[in-house]
Short mmCIF file of C-alpha atoms in Angstrom, two decimals:
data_model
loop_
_atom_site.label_atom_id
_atom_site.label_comp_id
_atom_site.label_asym_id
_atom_site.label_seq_id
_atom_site.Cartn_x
_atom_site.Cartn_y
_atom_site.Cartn_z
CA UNK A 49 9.39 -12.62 -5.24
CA UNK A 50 9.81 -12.57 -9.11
CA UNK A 51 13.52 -13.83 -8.39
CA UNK A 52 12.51 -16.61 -5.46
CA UNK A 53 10.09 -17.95 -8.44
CA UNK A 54 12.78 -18.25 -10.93
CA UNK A 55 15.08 -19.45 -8.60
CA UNK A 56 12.86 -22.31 -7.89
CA UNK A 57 12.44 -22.65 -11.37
CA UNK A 58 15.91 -23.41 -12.07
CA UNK A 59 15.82 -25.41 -9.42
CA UNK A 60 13.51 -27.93 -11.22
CA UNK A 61 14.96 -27.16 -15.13
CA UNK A 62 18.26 -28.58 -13.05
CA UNK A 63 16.86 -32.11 -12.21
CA UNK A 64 14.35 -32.57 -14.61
CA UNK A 65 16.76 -31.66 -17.73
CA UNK A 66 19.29 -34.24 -16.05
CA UNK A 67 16.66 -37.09 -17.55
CA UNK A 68 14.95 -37.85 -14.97
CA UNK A 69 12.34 -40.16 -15.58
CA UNK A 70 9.35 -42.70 -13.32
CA UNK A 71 7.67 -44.81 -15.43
CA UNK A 72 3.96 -45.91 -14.84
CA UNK A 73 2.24 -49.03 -13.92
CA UNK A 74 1.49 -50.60 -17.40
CA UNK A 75 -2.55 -50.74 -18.44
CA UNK A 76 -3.98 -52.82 -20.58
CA UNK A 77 -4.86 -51.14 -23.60
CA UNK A 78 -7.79 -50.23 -24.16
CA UNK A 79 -9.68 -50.87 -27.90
CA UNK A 80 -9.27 -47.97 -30.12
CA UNK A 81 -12.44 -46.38 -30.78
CA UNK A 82 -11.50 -43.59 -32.26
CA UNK A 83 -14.15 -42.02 -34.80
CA UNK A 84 -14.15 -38.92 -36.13
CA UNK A 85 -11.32 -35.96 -35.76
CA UNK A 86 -12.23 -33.75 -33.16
CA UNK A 87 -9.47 -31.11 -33.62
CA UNK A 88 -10.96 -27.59 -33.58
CA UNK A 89 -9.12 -24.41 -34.71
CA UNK A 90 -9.54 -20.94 -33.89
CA UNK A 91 -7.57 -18.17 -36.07
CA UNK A 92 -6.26 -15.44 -34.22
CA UNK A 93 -5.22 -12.18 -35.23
CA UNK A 94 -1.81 -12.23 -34.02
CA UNK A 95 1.85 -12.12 -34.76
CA UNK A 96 2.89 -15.44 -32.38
CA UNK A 97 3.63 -17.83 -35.21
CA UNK A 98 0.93 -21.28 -35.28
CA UNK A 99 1.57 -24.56 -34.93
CA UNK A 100 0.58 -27.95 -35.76
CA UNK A 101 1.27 -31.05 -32.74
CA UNK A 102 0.07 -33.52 -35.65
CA UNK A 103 2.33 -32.26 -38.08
CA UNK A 104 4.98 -30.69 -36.04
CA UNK A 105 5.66 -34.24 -34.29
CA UNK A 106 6.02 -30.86 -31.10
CA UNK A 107 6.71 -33.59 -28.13
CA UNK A 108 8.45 -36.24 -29.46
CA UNK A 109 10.91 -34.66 -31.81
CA UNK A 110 13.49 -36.72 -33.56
CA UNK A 111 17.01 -35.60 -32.40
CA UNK A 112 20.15 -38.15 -33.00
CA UNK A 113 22.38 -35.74 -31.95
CA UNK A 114 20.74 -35.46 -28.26
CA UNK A 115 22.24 -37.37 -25.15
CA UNK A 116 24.43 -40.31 -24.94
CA UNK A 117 23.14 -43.71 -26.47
CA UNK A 118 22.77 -44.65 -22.74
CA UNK A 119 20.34 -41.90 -22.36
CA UNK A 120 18.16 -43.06 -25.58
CA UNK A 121 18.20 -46.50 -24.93
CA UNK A 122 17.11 -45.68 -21.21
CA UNK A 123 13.84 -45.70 -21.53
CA UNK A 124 13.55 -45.28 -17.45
CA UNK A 125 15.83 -43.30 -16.02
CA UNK A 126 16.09 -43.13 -12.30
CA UNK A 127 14.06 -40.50 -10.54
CA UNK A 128 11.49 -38.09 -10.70
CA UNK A 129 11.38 -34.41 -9.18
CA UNK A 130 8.85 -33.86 -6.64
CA UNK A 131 8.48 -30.34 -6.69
CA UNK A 132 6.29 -29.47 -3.39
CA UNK A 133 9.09 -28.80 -1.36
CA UNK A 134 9.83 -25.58 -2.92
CA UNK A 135 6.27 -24.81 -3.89
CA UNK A 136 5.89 -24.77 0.09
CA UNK A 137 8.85 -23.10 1.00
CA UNK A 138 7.87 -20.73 -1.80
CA UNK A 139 4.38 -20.17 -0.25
CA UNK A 140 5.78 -19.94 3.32
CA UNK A 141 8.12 -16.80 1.94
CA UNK A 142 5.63 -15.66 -0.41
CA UNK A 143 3.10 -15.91 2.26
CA UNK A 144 5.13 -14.23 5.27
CA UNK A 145 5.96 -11.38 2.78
CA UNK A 146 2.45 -10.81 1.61
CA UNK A 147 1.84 -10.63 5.51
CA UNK A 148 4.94 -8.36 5.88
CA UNK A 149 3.22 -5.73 3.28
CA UNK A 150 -0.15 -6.18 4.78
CA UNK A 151 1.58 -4.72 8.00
CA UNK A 152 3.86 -2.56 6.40
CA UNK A 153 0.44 -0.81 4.54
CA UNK A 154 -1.12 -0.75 8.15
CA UNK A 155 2.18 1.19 8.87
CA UNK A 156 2.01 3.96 6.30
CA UNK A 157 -1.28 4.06 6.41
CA UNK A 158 -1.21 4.46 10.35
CA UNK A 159 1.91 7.19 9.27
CA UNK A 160 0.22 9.13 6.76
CA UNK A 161 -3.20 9.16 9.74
CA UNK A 162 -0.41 10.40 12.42
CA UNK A 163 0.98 12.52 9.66
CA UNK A 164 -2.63 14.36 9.41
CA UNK A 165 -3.50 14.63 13.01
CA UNK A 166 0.22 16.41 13.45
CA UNK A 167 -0.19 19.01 11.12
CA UNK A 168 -4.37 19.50 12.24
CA UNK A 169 -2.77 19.50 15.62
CA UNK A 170 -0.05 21.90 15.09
CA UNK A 171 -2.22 23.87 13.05
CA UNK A 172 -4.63 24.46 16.20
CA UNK A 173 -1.44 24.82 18.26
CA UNK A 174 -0.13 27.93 16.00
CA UNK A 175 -3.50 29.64 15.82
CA UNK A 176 -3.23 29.81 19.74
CA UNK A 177 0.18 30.45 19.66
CA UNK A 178 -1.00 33.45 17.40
CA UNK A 179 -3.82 34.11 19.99
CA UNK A 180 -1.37 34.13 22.70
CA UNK A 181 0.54 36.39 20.57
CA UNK A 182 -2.23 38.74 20.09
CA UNK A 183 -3.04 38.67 23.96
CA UNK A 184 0.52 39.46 25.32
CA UNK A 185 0.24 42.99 23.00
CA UNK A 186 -2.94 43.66 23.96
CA UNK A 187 -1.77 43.30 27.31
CA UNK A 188 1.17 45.50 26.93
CA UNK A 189 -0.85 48.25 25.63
CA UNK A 190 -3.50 47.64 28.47
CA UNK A 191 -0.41 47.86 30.91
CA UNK A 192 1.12 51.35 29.43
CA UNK A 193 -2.97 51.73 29.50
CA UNK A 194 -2.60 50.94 33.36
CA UNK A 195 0.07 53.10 34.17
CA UNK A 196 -1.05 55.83 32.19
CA UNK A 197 -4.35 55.73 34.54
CA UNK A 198 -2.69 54.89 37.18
CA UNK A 199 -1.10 58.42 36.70
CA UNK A 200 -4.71 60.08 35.91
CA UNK A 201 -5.89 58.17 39.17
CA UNK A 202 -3.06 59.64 41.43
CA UNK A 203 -3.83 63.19 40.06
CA UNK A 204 -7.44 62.63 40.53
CA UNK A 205 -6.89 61.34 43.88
CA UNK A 206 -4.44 64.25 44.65
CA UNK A 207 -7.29 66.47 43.65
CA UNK A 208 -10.09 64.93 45.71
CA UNK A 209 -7.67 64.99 48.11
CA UNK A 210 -7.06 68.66 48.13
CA UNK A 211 -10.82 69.70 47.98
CA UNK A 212 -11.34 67.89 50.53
CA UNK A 213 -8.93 69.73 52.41
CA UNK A 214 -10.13 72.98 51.51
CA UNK A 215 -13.52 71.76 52.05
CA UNK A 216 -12.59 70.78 55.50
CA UNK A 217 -10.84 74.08 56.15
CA UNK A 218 -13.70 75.66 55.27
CA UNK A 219 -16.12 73.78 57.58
CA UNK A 220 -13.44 74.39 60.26
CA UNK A 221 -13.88 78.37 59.76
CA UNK A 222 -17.57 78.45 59.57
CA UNK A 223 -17.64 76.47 62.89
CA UNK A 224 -15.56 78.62 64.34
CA UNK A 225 -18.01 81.72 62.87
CA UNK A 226 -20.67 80.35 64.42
CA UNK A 227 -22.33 78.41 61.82
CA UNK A 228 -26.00 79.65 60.63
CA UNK A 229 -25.47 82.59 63.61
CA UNK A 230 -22.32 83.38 61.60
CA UNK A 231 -24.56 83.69 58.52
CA UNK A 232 -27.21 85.58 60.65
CA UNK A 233 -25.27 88.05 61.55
CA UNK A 234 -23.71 88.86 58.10
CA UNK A 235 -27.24 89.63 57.53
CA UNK A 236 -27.98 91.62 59.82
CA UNK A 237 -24.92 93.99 59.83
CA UNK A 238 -26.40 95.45 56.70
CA UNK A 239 -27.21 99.00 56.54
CA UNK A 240 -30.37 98.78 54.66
CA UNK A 241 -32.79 96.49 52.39
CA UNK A 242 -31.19 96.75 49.54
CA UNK A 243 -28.12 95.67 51.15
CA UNK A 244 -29.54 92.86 52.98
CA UNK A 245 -31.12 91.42 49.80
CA UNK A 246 -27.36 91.32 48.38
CA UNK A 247 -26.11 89.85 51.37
CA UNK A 248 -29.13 86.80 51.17
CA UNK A 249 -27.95 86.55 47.53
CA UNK A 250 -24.27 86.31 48.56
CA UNK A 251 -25.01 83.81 51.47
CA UNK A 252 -27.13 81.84 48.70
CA UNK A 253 -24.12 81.49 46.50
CA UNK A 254 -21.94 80.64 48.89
CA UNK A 255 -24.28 77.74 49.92
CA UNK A 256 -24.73 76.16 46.55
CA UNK A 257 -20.89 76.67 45.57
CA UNK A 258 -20.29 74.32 48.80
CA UNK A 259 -23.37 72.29 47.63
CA UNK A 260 -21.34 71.62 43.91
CA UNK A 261 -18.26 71.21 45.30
CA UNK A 262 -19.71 68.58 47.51
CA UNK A 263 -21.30 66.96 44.29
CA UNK A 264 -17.70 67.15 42.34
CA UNK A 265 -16.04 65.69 45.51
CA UNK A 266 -18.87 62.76 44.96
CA UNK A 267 -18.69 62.57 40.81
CA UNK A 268 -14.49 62.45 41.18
CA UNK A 269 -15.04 59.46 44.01
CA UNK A 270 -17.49 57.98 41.48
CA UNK A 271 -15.29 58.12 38.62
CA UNK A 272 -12.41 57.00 40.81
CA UNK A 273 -14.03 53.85 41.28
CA UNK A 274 -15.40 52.96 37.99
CA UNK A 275 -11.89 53.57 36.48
CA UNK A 276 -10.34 51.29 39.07
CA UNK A 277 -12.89 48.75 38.75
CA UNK A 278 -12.33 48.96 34.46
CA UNK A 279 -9.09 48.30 34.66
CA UNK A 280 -9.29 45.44 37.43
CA UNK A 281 -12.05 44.17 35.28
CA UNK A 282 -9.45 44.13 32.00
CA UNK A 283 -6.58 42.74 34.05
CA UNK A 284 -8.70 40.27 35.56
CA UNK A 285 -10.46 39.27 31.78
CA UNK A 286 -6.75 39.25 30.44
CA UNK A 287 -5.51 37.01 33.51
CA UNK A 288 -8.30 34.60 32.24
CA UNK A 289 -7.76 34.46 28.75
CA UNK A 290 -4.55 34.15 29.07
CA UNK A 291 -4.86 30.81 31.81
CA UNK A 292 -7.19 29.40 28.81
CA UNK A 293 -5.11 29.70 26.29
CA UNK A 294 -2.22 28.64 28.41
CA UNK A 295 -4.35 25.41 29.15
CA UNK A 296 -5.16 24.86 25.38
CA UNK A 297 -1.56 25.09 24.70
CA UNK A 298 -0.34 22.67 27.29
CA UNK A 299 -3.19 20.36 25.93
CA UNK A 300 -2.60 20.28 22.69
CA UNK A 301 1.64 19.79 23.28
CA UNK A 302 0.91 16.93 25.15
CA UNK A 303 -1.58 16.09 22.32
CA UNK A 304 1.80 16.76 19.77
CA UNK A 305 3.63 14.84 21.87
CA UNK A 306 1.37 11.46 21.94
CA UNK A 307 0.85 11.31 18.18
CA UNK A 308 4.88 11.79 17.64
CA UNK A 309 5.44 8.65 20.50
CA UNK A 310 2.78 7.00 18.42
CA UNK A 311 4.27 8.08 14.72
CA UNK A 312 7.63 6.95 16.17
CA UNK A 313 6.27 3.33 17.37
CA UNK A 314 5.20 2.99 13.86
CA UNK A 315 8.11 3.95 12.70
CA UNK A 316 10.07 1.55 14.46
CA UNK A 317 7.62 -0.81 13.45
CA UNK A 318 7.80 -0.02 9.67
CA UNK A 319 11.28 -0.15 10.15
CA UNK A 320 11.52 -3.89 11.52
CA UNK A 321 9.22 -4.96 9.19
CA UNK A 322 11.12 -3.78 6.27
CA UNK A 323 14.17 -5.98 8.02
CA UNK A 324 12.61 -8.62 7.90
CA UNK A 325 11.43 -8.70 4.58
CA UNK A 326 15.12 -8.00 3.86
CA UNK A 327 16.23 -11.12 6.06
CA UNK A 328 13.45 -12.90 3.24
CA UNK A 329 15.13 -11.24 0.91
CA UNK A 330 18.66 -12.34 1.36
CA UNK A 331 17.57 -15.61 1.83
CA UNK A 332 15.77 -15.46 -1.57
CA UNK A 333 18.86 -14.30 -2.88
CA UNK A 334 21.28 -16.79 -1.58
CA UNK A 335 18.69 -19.89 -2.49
CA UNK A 336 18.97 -18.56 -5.77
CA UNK A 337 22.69 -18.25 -5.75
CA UNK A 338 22.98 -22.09 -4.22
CA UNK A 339 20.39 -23.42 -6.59
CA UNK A 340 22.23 -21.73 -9.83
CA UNK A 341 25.62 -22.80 -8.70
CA UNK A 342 24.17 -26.47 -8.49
CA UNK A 343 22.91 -25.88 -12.01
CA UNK A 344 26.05 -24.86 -13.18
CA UNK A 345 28.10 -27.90 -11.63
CA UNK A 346 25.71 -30.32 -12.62
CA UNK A 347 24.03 -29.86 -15.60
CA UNK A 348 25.08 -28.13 -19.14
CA UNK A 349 23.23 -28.51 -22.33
CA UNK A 350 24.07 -30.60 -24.82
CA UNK A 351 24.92 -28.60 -28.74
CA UNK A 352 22.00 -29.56 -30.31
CA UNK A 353 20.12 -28.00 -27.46
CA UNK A 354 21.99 -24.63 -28.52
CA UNK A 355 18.39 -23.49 -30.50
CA UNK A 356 16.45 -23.62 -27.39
CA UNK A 357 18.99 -21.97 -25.09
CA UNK A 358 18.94 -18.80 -27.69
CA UNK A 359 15.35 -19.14 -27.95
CA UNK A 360 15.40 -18.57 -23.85
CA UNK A 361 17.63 -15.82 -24.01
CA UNK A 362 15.21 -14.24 -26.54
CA UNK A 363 12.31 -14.52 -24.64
CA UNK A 364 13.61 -13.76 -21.27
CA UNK A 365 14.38 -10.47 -23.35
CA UNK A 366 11.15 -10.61 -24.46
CA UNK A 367 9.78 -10.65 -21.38
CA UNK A 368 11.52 -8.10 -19.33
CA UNK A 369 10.49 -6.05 -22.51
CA UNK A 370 6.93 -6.73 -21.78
CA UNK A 371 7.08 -6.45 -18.33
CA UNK A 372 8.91 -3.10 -18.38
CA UNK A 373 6.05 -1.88 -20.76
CA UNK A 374 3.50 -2.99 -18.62
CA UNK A 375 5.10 -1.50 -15.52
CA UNK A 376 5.06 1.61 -17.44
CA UNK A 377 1.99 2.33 -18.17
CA UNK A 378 0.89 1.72 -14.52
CA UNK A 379 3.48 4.22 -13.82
CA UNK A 380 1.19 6.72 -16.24
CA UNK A 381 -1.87 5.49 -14.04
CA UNK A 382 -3.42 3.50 -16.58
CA UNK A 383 -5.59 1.03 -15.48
CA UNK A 384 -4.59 -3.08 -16.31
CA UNK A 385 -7.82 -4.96 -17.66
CA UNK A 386 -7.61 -8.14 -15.31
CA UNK A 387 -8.05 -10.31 -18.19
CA UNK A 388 -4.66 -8.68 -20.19
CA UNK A 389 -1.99 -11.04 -20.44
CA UNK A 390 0.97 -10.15 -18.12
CA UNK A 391 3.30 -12.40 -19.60
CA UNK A 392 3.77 -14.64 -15.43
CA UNK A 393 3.03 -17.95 -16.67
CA UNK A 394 1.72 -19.96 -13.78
CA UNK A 395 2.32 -23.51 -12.47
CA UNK A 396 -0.75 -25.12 -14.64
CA UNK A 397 -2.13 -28.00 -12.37
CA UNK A 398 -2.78 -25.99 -8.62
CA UNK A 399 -1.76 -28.85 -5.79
CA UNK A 400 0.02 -31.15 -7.77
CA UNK A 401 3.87 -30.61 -8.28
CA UNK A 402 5.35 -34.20 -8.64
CA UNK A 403 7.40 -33.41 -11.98
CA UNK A 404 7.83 -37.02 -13.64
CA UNK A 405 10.06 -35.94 -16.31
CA UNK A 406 11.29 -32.57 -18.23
CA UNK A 407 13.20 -31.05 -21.22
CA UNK A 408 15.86 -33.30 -23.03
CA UNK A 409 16.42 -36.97 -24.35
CA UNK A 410 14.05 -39.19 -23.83
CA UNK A 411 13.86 -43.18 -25.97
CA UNK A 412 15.81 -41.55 -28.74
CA UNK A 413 13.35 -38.78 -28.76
CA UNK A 414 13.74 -34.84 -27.68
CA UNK A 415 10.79 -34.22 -24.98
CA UNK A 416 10.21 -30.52 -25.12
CA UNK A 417 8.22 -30.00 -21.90
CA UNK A 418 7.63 -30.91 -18.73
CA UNK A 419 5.47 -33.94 -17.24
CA UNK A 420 3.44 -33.42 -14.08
CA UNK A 421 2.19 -36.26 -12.59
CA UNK A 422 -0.86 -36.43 -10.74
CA UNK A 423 -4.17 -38.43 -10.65
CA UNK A 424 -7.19 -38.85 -13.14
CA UNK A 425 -9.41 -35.49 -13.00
CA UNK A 426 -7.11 -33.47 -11.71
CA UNK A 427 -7.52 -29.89 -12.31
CA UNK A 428 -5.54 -27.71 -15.58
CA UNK A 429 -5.90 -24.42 -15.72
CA UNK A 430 -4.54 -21.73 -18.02
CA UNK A 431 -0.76 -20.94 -17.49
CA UNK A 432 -1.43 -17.21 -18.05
CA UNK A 433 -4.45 -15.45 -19.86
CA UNK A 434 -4.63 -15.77 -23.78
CA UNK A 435 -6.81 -16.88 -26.36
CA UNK A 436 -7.55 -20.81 -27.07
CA UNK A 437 -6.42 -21.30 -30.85
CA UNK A 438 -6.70 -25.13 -30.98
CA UNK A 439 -7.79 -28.51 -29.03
CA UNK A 440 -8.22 -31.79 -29.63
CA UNK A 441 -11.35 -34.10 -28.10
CA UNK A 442 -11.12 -37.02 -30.42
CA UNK A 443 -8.83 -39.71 -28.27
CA UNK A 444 -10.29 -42.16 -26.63
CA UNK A 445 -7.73 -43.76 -25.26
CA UNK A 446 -6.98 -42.58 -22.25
CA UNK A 447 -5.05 -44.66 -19.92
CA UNK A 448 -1.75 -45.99 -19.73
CA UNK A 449 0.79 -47.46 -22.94
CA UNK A 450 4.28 -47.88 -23.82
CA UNK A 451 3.75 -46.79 -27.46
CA UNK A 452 1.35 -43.61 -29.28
CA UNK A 453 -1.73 -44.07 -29.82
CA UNK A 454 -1.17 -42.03 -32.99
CA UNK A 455 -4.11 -39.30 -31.84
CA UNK A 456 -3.24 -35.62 -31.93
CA UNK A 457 0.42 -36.08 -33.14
CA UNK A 458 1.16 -37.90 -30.14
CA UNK A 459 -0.78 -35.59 -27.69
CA UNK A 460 -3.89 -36.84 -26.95
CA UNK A 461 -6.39 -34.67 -25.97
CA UNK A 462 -5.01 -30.94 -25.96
CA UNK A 463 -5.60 -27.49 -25.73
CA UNK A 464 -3.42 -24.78 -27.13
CA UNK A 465 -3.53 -20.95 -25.95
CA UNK A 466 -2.32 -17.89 -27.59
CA UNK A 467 -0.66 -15.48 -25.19
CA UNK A 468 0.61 -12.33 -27.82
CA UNK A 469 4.02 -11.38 -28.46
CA UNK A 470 4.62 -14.63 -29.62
CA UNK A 471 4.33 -16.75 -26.79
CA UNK A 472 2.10 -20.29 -26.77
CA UNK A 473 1.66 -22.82 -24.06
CA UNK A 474 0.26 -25.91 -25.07
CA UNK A 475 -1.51 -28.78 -22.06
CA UNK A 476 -1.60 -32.40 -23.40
CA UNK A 477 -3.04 -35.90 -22.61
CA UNK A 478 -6.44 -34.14 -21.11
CA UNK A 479 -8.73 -36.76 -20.39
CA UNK A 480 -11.56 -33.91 -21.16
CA UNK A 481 -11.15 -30.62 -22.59
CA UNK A 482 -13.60 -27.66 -21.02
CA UNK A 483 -12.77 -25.08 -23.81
CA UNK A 484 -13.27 -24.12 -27.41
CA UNK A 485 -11.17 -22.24 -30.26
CA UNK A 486 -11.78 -18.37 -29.92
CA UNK A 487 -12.70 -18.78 -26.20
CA UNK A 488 -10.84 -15.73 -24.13
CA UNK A 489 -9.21 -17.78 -20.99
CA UNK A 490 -7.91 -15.94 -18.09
CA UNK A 491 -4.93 -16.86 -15.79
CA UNK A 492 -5.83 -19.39 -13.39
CA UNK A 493 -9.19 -20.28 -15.55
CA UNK A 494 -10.31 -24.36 -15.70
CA UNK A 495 -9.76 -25.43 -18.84
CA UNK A 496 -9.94 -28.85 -18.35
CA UNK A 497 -8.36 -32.13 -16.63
CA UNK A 498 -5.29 -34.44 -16.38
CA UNK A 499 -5.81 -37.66 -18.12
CA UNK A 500 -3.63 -40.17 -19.84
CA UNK A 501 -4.58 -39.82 -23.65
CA UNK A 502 -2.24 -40.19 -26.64
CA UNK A 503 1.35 -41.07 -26.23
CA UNK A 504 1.18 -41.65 -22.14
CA UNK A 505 2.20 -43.93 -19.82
CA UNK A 506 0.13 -42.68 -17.03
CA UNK A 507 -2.19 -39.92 -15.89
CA UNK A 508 -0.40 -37.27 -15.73
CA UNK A 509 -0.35 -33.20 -17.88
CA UNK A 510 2.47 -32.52 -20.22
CA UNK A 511 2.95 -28.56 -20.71
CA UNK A 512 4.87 -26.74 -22.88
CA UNK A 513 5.64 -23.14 -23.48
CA UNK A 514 7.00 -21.80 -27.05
CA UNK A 515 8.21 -18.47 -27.67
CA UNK A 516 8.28 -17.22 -32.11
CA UNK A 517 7.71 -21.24 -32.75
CA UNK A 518 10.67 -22.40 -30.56
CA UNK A 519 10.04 -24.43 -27.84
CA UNK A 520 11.30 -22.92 -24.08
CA UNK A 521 12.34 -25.55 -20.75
CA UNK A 522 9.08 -24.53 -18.87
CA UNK A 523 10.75 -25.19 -15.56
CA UNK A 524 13.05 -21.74 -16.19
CA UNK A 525 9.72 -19.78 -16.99
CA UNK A 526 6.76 -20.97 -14.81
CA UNK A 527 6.12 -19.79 -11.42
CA UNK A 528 6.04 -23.17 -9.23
CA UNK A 529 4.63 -21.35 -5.93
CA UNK A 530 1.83 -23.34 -4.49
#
């Protein structure tokens, strides 16, 4: 943007330092009423050197050595510079880039929110990858667990099996015995008492040994079962964890999946956007290259000009100086005061950009800013923030003349502000000033409006810019965008 500015800039140094000039509809003059000097001063505490526009004779400076004798005895030279054209084109770029990094902070901010969801999002999806992980080795110990009781079942079974046989076999040969006769007669084949009473105790033992192995048949069946049912129980808990975590998984890859189509979209979209401000770029770049050529081919400065043109080269130095400074200490995450000076000087009359006339001859004279033509009451405002070190209020005559008026050196009505660093811009011919010495102005502030006071032929706002007491063409140093 910084570059499209001072393109523009050029732009206008180009025509107005050609001599262009539009006179004004002659008024009648008006009686001098002039009482009492109305200059005020304020005295800073600063290095920028100070000034006098009464003593300093800072518009209208003798110079016999500048321009042709056509140019000084011109006293109208053909044309005047209207200026809107590039403020709007300058606002239409300025304006479609501002857009272009409104989007482009939607982008990254959207990106850095994507960014955040993908790594919450994978986070989840590793801790159930990790879950999974944990499951699968449970489950490979519950299957060696499986096996292992499959093994214990089979044996178990094997034995149930087998005592069942016996038990059967058993059955078979008391059946065949007789049954309870069988038992009967064991009794009485004794040879005495004493002998049956052993043969009732042996018939009782056999009884309940059938009568536990019956219960140990039941208790193995039992505990049979229950193991089956344990381990059915963990395969079937397993088998359900592992569907969960299965479905979490899938859920949260297709979860992965949307945010990285949507972090891609904005990607795409980040990277058009920065395209385009590149296509504004470019053409930036190559309106600056057409508009310096034509300022090459067309205009050159005359040798007596040779002061100012070092005095530019110093402050552009100046400048980047200041702005590199300033850009630094952002850098260290200090914080700017709004009111600070940051050494842009802004176009000084917002919505009026007719430019009647700029640096260079001018009736014999050197004119060492530029004119901007507009209407009575027009809005000035402060070129950049600063301190007000000196105005005028004591011309009256503010309209129209073809010679000075003699009030404030030539000015009229004025206000001068102190920027630092040695940089001044002065606003003259105010038909009312809104400010006083000492008063801390900030870029953009009303300080008071266009008139036609002191040497003018019209309503309109000469402004000038000095850098260490030399004056600077305005036109290569103020940013014109509306």
């Amino acid at each position: 943007m910084k570059q499209l500015k001072r393109a523009a800039a050029l732009a206008a140094a180009f025509v107005m330092s050609a001599g262009m000039f539009s006179g004004y509809a002659e008024e009648a003059p008006a009686e001098d009423t002039a009482g009492q000097s109305t200059v005020a001063e304020y005295e800073p505490v600063s290095s920028t050197p100070d000034f006098d526009p009464e003593n300093d004779d800072f518009e209208y400076k003798s110079d016999d050595e500048s321009g042709s004798e056509e140019e000084k005895d011109d006293p109208n030279p053909s044309t005047a510079l209207d200026v809107t054209p590039y403020a709007d084109r300058l606002r239409e770029i300025g304006e479609a880039q501002k857009e272009i990094d409104e989007k482009l902070q939607k982008a990254e901010q959207g990106l850095a929110a994507e960014e955040e969801i993908r790594k919450a999002v994978m986070e989840k999806l590793g801790m159930i990858k990790a879950k999974t992980g944990v499951l699968n080795s449970y489950m490979t110990r519950l299957e060696i667990s499986i096996k292992d009781n499959e093994k214990a079942i089979e044996d178990k079974q094997a034995e149930i099996d087998d005592n069942i046989e016996k038990f059967k076999r058993r059955l078979r040969a008391l059946y065949i015995a007789g049954g309870e006769e069988s038992y009967l007669s064991v009794l009485l084949s004794a040879g005495d008492f004493f002998e049956v009473l052993m043969r009732m105790e042996l018939v009782k033992r056999v009884a309940e040994h059938d009568d536990r192995f019956i219960e140990q048949l039941h208790q193995s069946k039992k505990e049979l079962e229950e193991l089956r049912s344990s381990l059915s129980k963990k395969k079937a808990d397993y088998n359900k964890q592992k569907s969960e975590l299965e479905t979490q998984q899938k859920a949260y890859e297709e979860l992965v999946a949307k945010h990285k189509e949507i972090a891609d979209e904005l990607a795409e979209e980040r990277k058009a956007l920065l395209e385009e401000n590149q296509a504004y770029i470019d053409e930036r770049k190559s309106f600056e290259a057409d508009l310096s050529g034509l300022l090459r081919s067309n205009f050159s400065d005359s040798g007596s000009d040779a002061a100012r043109q070092a005095a530019e080269l110093e402050a552009s130095a100046a400048l980047e100086n200041l702005h590199a400074r300033l850009e630094a200490r952002k850098e260290a995450g200090e914080e700017i005061p709004e009111d600070e000076c940051r050494y842009v000087f802004n176009w000084p009359c917002p919505g009026v950009y007719y430019i009647s006339y700029g640096v260079g001859a001018r009736w014999g004279k050197y004119h060492q800013g530029i004119d901007i033509s507009g209407d009575k009451y027009d809005d000035v405002v402060a070129s950049e923030s600063g301190t007000v070190i000196r105005i005028n209020t004591s011309c009256p005559h503010d309209y129209g003349k073809q010679e000075s008026c003699g009030c404030g050196g030539g000015y009229g009505n004025y206000v001068i502000i102190d920027h630092g660093n040695g940089f001044l811009t002065l606003y003259g011919h105010l038909t009312e000033v809104n400010v006083e010495p000492g008063d801390k102005v900030t870029q953009g502030q009303h300080i008071g409006y266009m008139g036609s006071t002191g040497f003018s032929t019209g309503d309109h706002l000469h402004f000038e810019i000095r850098y260490d007491g030399m004056y600077l063409n305005p036109a290569a140093f103020v940013n014109i965008e509306r």
